[in-house]
PDB file of C-alpha atoms in Angstrom:
ATOM      1  CA  UNK B1027       0.017  -0.089  -0.297  1.00  0.00           C
ATOM      2  CA  UNK B1028       2.720   2.505   0.955  1.00  0.00           C
ATOM      3  CA  UNK B1029       4.442   1.809  -2.199  1.00  0.00           C
ATOM      4  CA  UNK B1030       1.281   2.304  -4.406  1.00  0.00           C
ATOM      5  CA  UNK B1031       1.424   5.873  -2.821  1.00  0.00           C
ATOM      6  CA  UNK B1032       4.338   6.406  -3.252  1.00  0.00           C
ATOM      7  CA  UNK B1033       3.918   5.927  -7.160  1.00  0.00           C
ATOM      8  CA  UNK B1034       0.697   8.348  -7.729  1.00  0.00           C
ATOM      9  CA  UNK B1035       3.408  10.996  -5.552  1.00  0.00           C
ATOM     10  CA  UNK B1036       6.155  10.561  -7.197  1.00  0.00           C
ATOM     11  CA  UNK B1037       4.108  11.116 -10.312  1.00  0.00           C
ATOM     12  CA  UNK B1038       1.300  13.107  -9.385  1.00  0.00           C
ATOM     13  CA  UNK B1039       4.411  15.866  -8.603  1.00  0.00           C
ATOM     14  CA  UNK B1040       6.306  16.303 -11.533  1.00  0.00           C
ATOM     15  CA  UNK B1041       2.090  17.045 -13.503  1.00  0.00           C
ATOM     16  CA  UNK B1042       1.511  19.518  -9.630  1.00  0.00           C
ATOM     17  CA  UNK B1043       4.572  21.647 -10.421  1.00  0.00           C
ATOM     18  CA  UNK B1044       4.180  21.849 -14.443  1.00  0.00           C
ATOM     19  CA  UNK B1045       0.794  23.461 -12.798  1.00  0.00           C
ATOM     20  CA  UNK B1046       2.034  25.278 -11.661  1.00  0.00           C
ATOM     21  CA  UNK B1047       4.916  26.583 -14.267  1.00  0.00           C
ATOM     22  CA  UNK B1048       1.630  27.692 -15.684  1.00  0.00           C
ATOM     23  CA  UNK B1049      -0.162  29.085 -13.084  1.00  0.00           C
ATOM     24  CA  UNK B1050       2.483  31.131 -12.972  1.00  0.00           C
ATOM     25  CA  UNK B1051       2.027  35.274 -13.097  1.00  0.00           C
ATOM     26  CA  UNK B1052       4.545  36.851 -16.180  1.00  0.00           C
ATOM     27  CA  UNK B1053       5.203  33.193 -17.424  1.00  0.00           C
ATOM     28  CA  UNK B1054       5.615  33.068 -21.295  1.00  0.00           C
ATOM     29  CA  UNK B1055       3.462  35.178 -23.235  1.00  0.00           C
ATOM     30  CA  UNK B1056       1.850  32.423 -25.096  1.00  0.00           C
ATOM     31  CA  UNK B1057       1.530  29.748 -22.786  1.00  0.00           C
ATOM     32  CA  UNK B1058      -2.235  30.015 -22.217  1.00  0.00           C
ATOM     33  CA  UNK B1059      -4.744  29.815 -24.174  1.00  0.00           C
ATOM     34  CA  UNK B1060      -5.041  32.955 -26.599  1.00  0.00           C
ATOM     35  CA  UNK B1061      -7.297  35.358 -25.886  1.00  0.00           C
ATOM     36  CA  UNK B1062     -10.789  35.582 -28.449  1.00  0.00           C
ATOM     37  CA  UNK B1063     -12.183  38.365 -30.764  1.00  0.00           C
ATOM     38  CA  UNK B1064     -12.937  41.324 -29.445  1.00  0.00           C
ATOM     39  CA  UNK B1065     -14.702  44.064 -31.776  1.00  0.00           C
ATOM     40  CA  UNK B1066     -12.419  47.261 -32.620  1.00  0.00           C
ATOM     41  CA  UNK B1067     -13.570  49.309 -29.955  1.00  0.00           C
ATOM     42  CA  UNK B1068     -12.828  46.357 -27.282  1.00  0.00           C
ATOM     43  CA  UNK B1069      -9.220  45.642 -29.235  1.00  0.00           C
ATOM     44  CA  UNK B1070      -8.626  49.969 -28.904  1.00  0.00           C
ATOM     45  CA  UNK B1071      -9.461  50.087 -25.673  1.00  0.00           C
ATOM     46  CA  UNK B1072      -6.712  48.470 -25.263  1.00  0.00           C
ATOM     47  CA  UNK B1073      -3.611  50.041 -26.472  1.00  0.00           C
ATOM     48  CA  UNK B1074      -2.003  51.811 -24.496  1.00  0.00           C
ATOM     49  CA  UNK B1075      -1.459  55.095 -23.313  1.00  0.00           C
ATOM     50  CA  UNK B1076       2.507  55.571 -22.884  1.00  0.00           C
ATOM     51  CA  UNK B1077       3.872  52.977 -26.115  1.00  0.00           C
ATOM     52  CA  UNK B1078       7.280  52.891 -26.559  1.00  0.00           C
ATOM     53  CA  UNK B1079       8.198  56.881 -26.061  1.00  0.00           C
ATOM     54  CA  UNK B1080       4.968  57.616 -28.762  1.00  0.00           C
ATOM     55  CA  UNK B1081       1.539  59.383 -25.957  1.00  0.00           C
ATOM     56  CA  UNK B1082      -2.051  57.737 -27.413  1.00  0.00           C
ATOM     57  CA  UNK B1083      -4.421  60.302 -28.766  1.00  0.00           C
ATOM     58  CA  UNK B1084      -7.406  60.429 -30.516  1.00  0.00           C
ATOM     59  CA  UNK B1085      -9.500  57.868 -31.119  1.00  0.00           C
ATOM     60  CA  UNK B1086     -12.108  57.919 -34.269  1.00  0.00           C
ATOM     61  CA  UNK B1087     -13.998  55.686 -35.953  1.00  0.00           C
ATOM     62  CA  UNK B1088     -12.160  54.341 -39.492  1.00  0.00           C
ATOM     63  CA  UNK B1089     -12.726  56.945 -42.997  1.00  0.00           C
ATOM     64  CA  UNK B1090     -15.320  56.576 -45.126  1.00  0.00           C
ATOM     65  CA  UNK B1091     -18.145  54.106 -42.605  1.00  0.00           C
ATOM     66  CA  UNK B1092     -15.664  51.230 -42.158  1.00  0.00           C
ATOM     67  CA  UNK B1093     -16.543  49.531 -38.885  1.00  0.00           C
ATOM     68  CA  UNK B1094     -13.190  50.161 -37.035  1.00  0.00           C
ATOM     69  CA  UNK B1095     -11.669  52.333 -35.058  1.00  0.00           C
ATOM     70  CA  UNK B1096      -7.738  54.839 -35.222  1.00  0.00           C
ATOM     71  CA  UNK B1097      -5.986  55.477 -33.408  1.00  0.00           C
ATOM     72  CA  UNK B1098      -3.010  57.934 -33.190  1.00  0.00           C
ATOM     73  CA  UNK B1099      -0.076  58.987 -31.225  1.00  0.00           C
ATOM     74  CA  UNK B1100       2.814  60.302 -31.454  1.00  0.00           C
ATOM     75  CA  UNK B1101       6.357  61.583 -29.207  1.00  0.00           C
ATOM     76  CA  UNK B1102       6.624  64.713 -27.656  1.00  0.00           C
ATOM     77  CA  UNK B1103       9.527  67.042 -28.534  1.00  0.00           C
ATOM     78  CA  UNK B1104      10.784  68.335 -31.840  1.00  0.00           C
ATOM     79  CA  UNK B1105      11.391  66.503 -34.136  1.00  0.00           C
ATOM     80  CA  UNK B1106       8.807  64.309 -33.785  1.00  0.00           C
ATOM     81  CA  UNK B1107       6.776  60.623 -34.723  1.00  0.00           C
ATOM     82  CA  UNK B1108       3.903  60.048 -35.628  1.00  0.00           C
ATOM     83  CA  UNK B1109       1.789  57.134 -35.515  1.00  0.00           C
ATOM     84  CA  UNK B1110      -1.811  55.744 -35.845  1.00  0.00           C
ATOM     85  CA  UNK B1111      -3.173  52.283 -35.486  1.00  0.00           C
ATOM     86  CA  UNK B1112      -6.438  50.736 -37.976  1.00  0.00           C
ATOM     87  CA  UNK B1113      -8.384  48.147 -36.734  1.00  0.00           C
ATOM     88  CA  UNK B1114     -11.030  47.279 -38.103  1.00  0.00           C
ATOM     89  CA  UNK B1115     -13.558  44.456 -38.829  1.00  0.00           C
ATOM     90  CA  UNK B1116     -13.639  41.467 -41.450  1.00  0.00           C
ATOM     91  CA  UNK B1117     -16.060  41.567 -43.569  1.00  0.00           C
ATOM     92  CA  UNK B1118     -16.668  38.136 -42.348  1.00  0.00           C
ATOM     93  CA  UNK B1119     -15.157  35.951 -40.109  1.00  0.00           C
ATOM     94  CA  UNK B1120     -12.550  36.714 -37.242  1.00  0.00           C
ATOM     95  CA  UNK B1121      -8.882  37.076 -38.384  1.00  0.00           C
ATOM     96  CA  UNK B1122      -7.374  34.798 -37.616  1.00  0.00           C
ATOM     97  CA  UNK B1123      -3.922  35.851 -35.693  1.00  0.00           C
ATOM     98  CA  UNK B1124      -0.540  35.882 -36.968  1.00  0.00           C
ATOM     99  CA  UNK B1125       0.485  37.892 -41.124  1.00  0.00           C
ATOM    100  CA  UNK B1126      -0.598  34.846 -42.972  1.00  0.00           C
ATOM    101  CA  UNK B1127      -4.270  34.854 -43.531  1.00  0.00           C
ATOM    102  CA  UNK B1128      -5.483  36.721 -46.673  1.00  0.00           C
ATOM    103  CA  UNK B1129      -7.204  39.811 -45.120  1.00  0.00           C
ATOM    104  CA  UNK B1130      -4.293  40.453 -43.509  1.00  0.00           C
ATOM    105  CA  UNK B1131      -2.035  39.174 -46.895  1.00  0.00           C
ATOM    106  CA  UNK B1132      -4.248  41.737 -48.425  1.00  0.00           C
ATOM    107  CA  UNK B1133      -3.996  44.956 -46.102  1.00  0.00           C
ATOM    108  CA  UNK B1134      -0.161  44.919 -45.735  1.00  0.00           C
ATOM    109  CA  UNK B1135       0.207  45.039 -49.681  1.00  0.00           C
ATOM    110  CA  UNK B1136      -2.223  48.131 -49.001  1.00  0.00           C
ATOM    111  CA  UNK B1137       0.181  50.111 -46.467  1.00  0.00           C
ATOM    112  CA  UNK B1138       3.567  49.179 -48.463  1.00  0.00           C
ATOM    113  CA  UNK B1139       2.056  50.777 -52.261  1.00  0.00           C
ATOM    114  CA  UNK B1140       0.571  52.968 -50.473  1.00  0.00           C
ATOM    115  CA  UNK B1141       3.300  54.499 -48.327  1.00  0.00           C
ATOM    116  CA  UNK B1142       5.292  53.851 -51.979  1.00  0.00           C
ATOM    117  CA  UNK B1143       2.673  55.762 -54.521  1.00  0.00           C
ATOM    118  CA  UNK B1144       5.067  58.700 -56.165  1.00  0.00           C
ATOM    119  CA  UNK B1145       3.167  61.932 -54.086  1.00  0.00           C
ATOM    120  CA  UNK B1146       3.796  65.035 -55.488  1.00  0.00           C
ATOM    121  CA  UNK B1147       5.880  66.406 -51.772  1.00  0.00           C
ATOM    122  CA  UNK B1148       7.135  61.780 -50.652  1.00  0.00           C
ATOM    123  CA  UNK B1149       9.552  59.777 -52.199  1.00  0.00           C
ATOM    124  CA  UNK B1150       9.608  56.522 -50.550  1.00  0.00           C
ATOM    125  CA  UNK B1151      11.483  53.862 -51.167  1.00  0.00           C
ATOM    126  CA  UNK B1152      10.780  50.252 -49.700  1.00  0.00           C
ATOM    127  CA  UNK B1153      14.753  49.216 -47.546  1.00  0.00           C
ATOM    128  CA  UNK B1154      13.636  45.774 -45.344  1.00  0.00           C
ATOM    129  CA  UNK B1155      10.696  43.135 -44.850  1.00  0.00           C
ATOM    130  CA  UNK B1156      10.383  41.581 -41.141  1.00  0.00           C
ATOM    131  CA  UNK B1157       7.835  39.570 -38.919  1.00  0.00           C
ATOM    132  CA  UNK B1158       7.118  41.127 -35.429  1.00  0.00           C
ATOM    133  CA  UNK B1159       8.314  39.655 -32.799  1.00  0.00           C
ATOM    134  CA  UNK B1160       9.893  37.366 -34.471  1.00  0.00           C
ATOM    135  CA  UNK B1161       9.252  34.025 -31.492  1.00  0.00           C
ATOM    136  CA  UNK B1162       5.542  34.247 -32.392  1.00  0.00           C
ATOM    137  CA  UNK B1163       4.943  36.642 -36.206  1.00  0.00           C
ATOM    138  CA  UNK B1164       2.591  38.804 -35.483  1.00  0.00           C
ATOM    139  CA  UNK B1165       2.410  41.055 -37.310  1.00  0.00           C
ATOM    140  CA  UNK B1166       4.255  41.569 -41.271  1.00  0.00           C
ATOM    141  CA  UNK B1167       6.220  44.876 -41.806  1.00  0.00           C
ATOM    142  CA  UNK B1168       8.513  47.402 -43.610  1.00  0.00           C
ATOM    143  CA  UNK B1169      10.579  49.730 -43.010  1.00  0.00           C
ATOM    144  CA  UNK B1170      11.038  52.325 -45.526  1.00  0.00           C
ATOM    145  CA  UNK B1171      13.550  55.504 -46.043  1.00  0.00           C
ATOM    146  CA  UNK B1172      13.016  58.036 -48.214  1.00  0.00           C
ATOM    147  CA  UNK B1173      11.992  61.992 -48.241  1.00  0.00           C
ATOM    148  CA  UNK B1174       8.931  64.480 -47.532  1.00  0.00           C
ATOM    149  CA  UNK B1175      10.099  67.825 -49.092  1.00  0.00           C
ATOM    150  CA  UNK B1176      13.136  68.212 -47.774  1.00  0.00           C
ATOM    151  CA  UNK B1177      13.103  66.578 -44.792  1.00  0.00           C
ATOM    152  CA  UNK B1178      14.636  63.183 -45.192  1.00  0.00           C
ATOM    153  CA  UNK B1179      12.417  60.693 -43.150  1.00  0.00           C
ATOM    154  CA  UNK B1180      12.415  56.737 -42.220  1.00  0.00           C
ATOM    155  CA  UNK B1181       9.019  54.916 -42.119  1.00  0.00           C
ATOM    156  CA  UNK B1182       7.408  51.666 -41.124  1.00  0.00           C
ATOM    157  CA  UNK B1183       3.862  49.817 -42.184  1.00  0.00           C
ATOM    158  CA  UNK B1184       3.144  46.503 -40.764  1.00  0.00           C
ATOM    159  CA  UNK B1185      -0.245  44.618 -40.749  1.00  0.00           C
ATOM    160  CA  UNK B1186      -1.321  41.335 -39.061  1.00  0.00           C
ATOM    161  CA  UNK B1187      -4.174  39.795 -37.429  1.00  0.00           C
ATOM    162  CA  UNK B1188      -5.674  39.739 -34.210  1.00  0.00           C
ATOM    163  CA  UNK B1189      -8.206  38.690 -31.775  1.00  0.00           C
ATOM    164  CA  UNK B1190     -10.789  38.296 -34.888  1.00  0.00           C
ATOM    165  CA  UNK B1191      -9.880  41.528 -36.803  1.00  0.00           C
ATOM    166  CA  UNK B1192      -6.828  42.986 -38.922  1.00  0.00           C
ATOM    167  CA  UNK B1193      -4.595  45.393 -37.474  1.00  0.00           C
ATOM    168  CA  UNK B1194      -1.991  48.523 -39.684  1.00  0.00           C
ATOM    169  CA  UNK B1195       0.031  50.877 -38.395  1.00  0.00           C
ATOM    170  CA  UNK B1196       1.655  53.365 -39.837  1.00  0.00           C
ATOM    171  CA  UNK B1197       4.510  55.012 -38.782  1.00  0.00           C
ATOM    172  CA  UNK B1198       6.851  57.899 -39.837  1.00  0.00           C
ATOM    173  CA  UNK B1199       9.410  59.449 -38.509  1.00  0.00           C
ATOM    174  CA  UNK B1200      12.413  62.708 -39.347  1.00  0.00           C
ATOM    175  CA  UNK B1201      16.181  60.651 -40.023  1.00  0.00           C
ATOM    176  CA  UNK B1202      17.779  62.637 -36.334  1.00  0.00           C
ATOM    177  CA  UNK B1203      20.254  62.073 -34.751  1.00  0.00           C
ATOM    178  CA  UNK B1204      19.372  60.507 -31.792  1.00  0.00           C
ATOM    179  CA  UNK B1205      16.264  59.844 -33.243  1.00  0.00           C
ATOM    180  CA  UNK B1206      13.055  60.967 -31.857  1.00  0.00           C
ATOM    181  CA  UNK B1207      12.277  57.545 -31.788  1.00  0.00           C
ATOM    182  CA  UNK B1208      12.468  53.391 -32.325  1.00  0.00           C
ATOM    183  CA  UNK B1209       9.316  52.773 -34.850  1.00  0.00           C
ATOM    184  CA  UNK B1210      10.116  48.631 -33.997  1.00  0.00           C
ATOM    185  CA  UNK B1211       9.479  48.847 -29.815  1.00  0.00           C
ATOM    186  CA  UNK B1212       6.971  51.209 -30.340  1.00  0.00           C
ATOM    187  CA  UNK B1213       5.257  47.873 -33.078  1.00  0.00           C
ATOM    188  CA  UNK B1214       6.151  45.156 -30.237  1.00  0.00           C
ATOM    189  CA  UNK B1215       5.017  47.467 -27.245  1.00  0.00           C
ATOM    190  CA  UNK B1216       1.381  48.111 -29.558  1.00  0.00           C
ATOM    191  CA  UNK B1217       1.122  43.659 -30.497  1.00  0.00           C
ATOM    192  CA  UNK B1218       2.016  43.326 -26.511  1.00  0.00           C
ATOM    193  CA  UNK B1219      -1.162  45.462 -25.688  1.00  0.00           C
ATOM    194  CA  UNK B1220      -2.778  43.653 -28.164  1.00  0.00           C
ATOM    195  CA  UNK B1221      -2.349  40.639 -27.295  1.00  0.00           C
ATOM    196  CA  UNK B1222      -2.776  40.946 -23.319  1.00  0.00           C
ATOM    197  CA  UNK B1223      -6.227  38.465 -22.425  1.00  0.00           C
TER     198      UNK B1223
END
């Protein structure tokens, strides 16, 4: 009888330790079940007041009556960087998390085309593509650089599925030393906020 009790305890101990690790606060992101879909307004409410030095500004509905929200961000001081985060509701089924769904890919392609389309005062070129964060990609991003008028600028555009919606962001910053902001850190902070349960 004692041997059976010890065997049961020995088998149960690793399971209890493993369960304790999963329940510990501050554990690895993504260790538990993924958060479920949210409407755009509820997802926008998760966006932080400060993201990598960018201060949150106004929240507005998307233009042209599209279902969704747009949140403005900007750095303080001069030179300043500006960004927008758009959360667009799906037209059909919820959009899967990550950058690979057709809806996320289409949003990313539109962002890149818009950024690279020549304007009278703007000339940009794409310099890099990457996924953020690298370990569990949520966004596909493209970095740009060029000129806006006489000002040399850098930009970042990203898109991906998050909690049933398409999330996209645009960021523009003057090229200066030191730079007014870290675009990749901003995008990573947005992803972290939107993945909160």
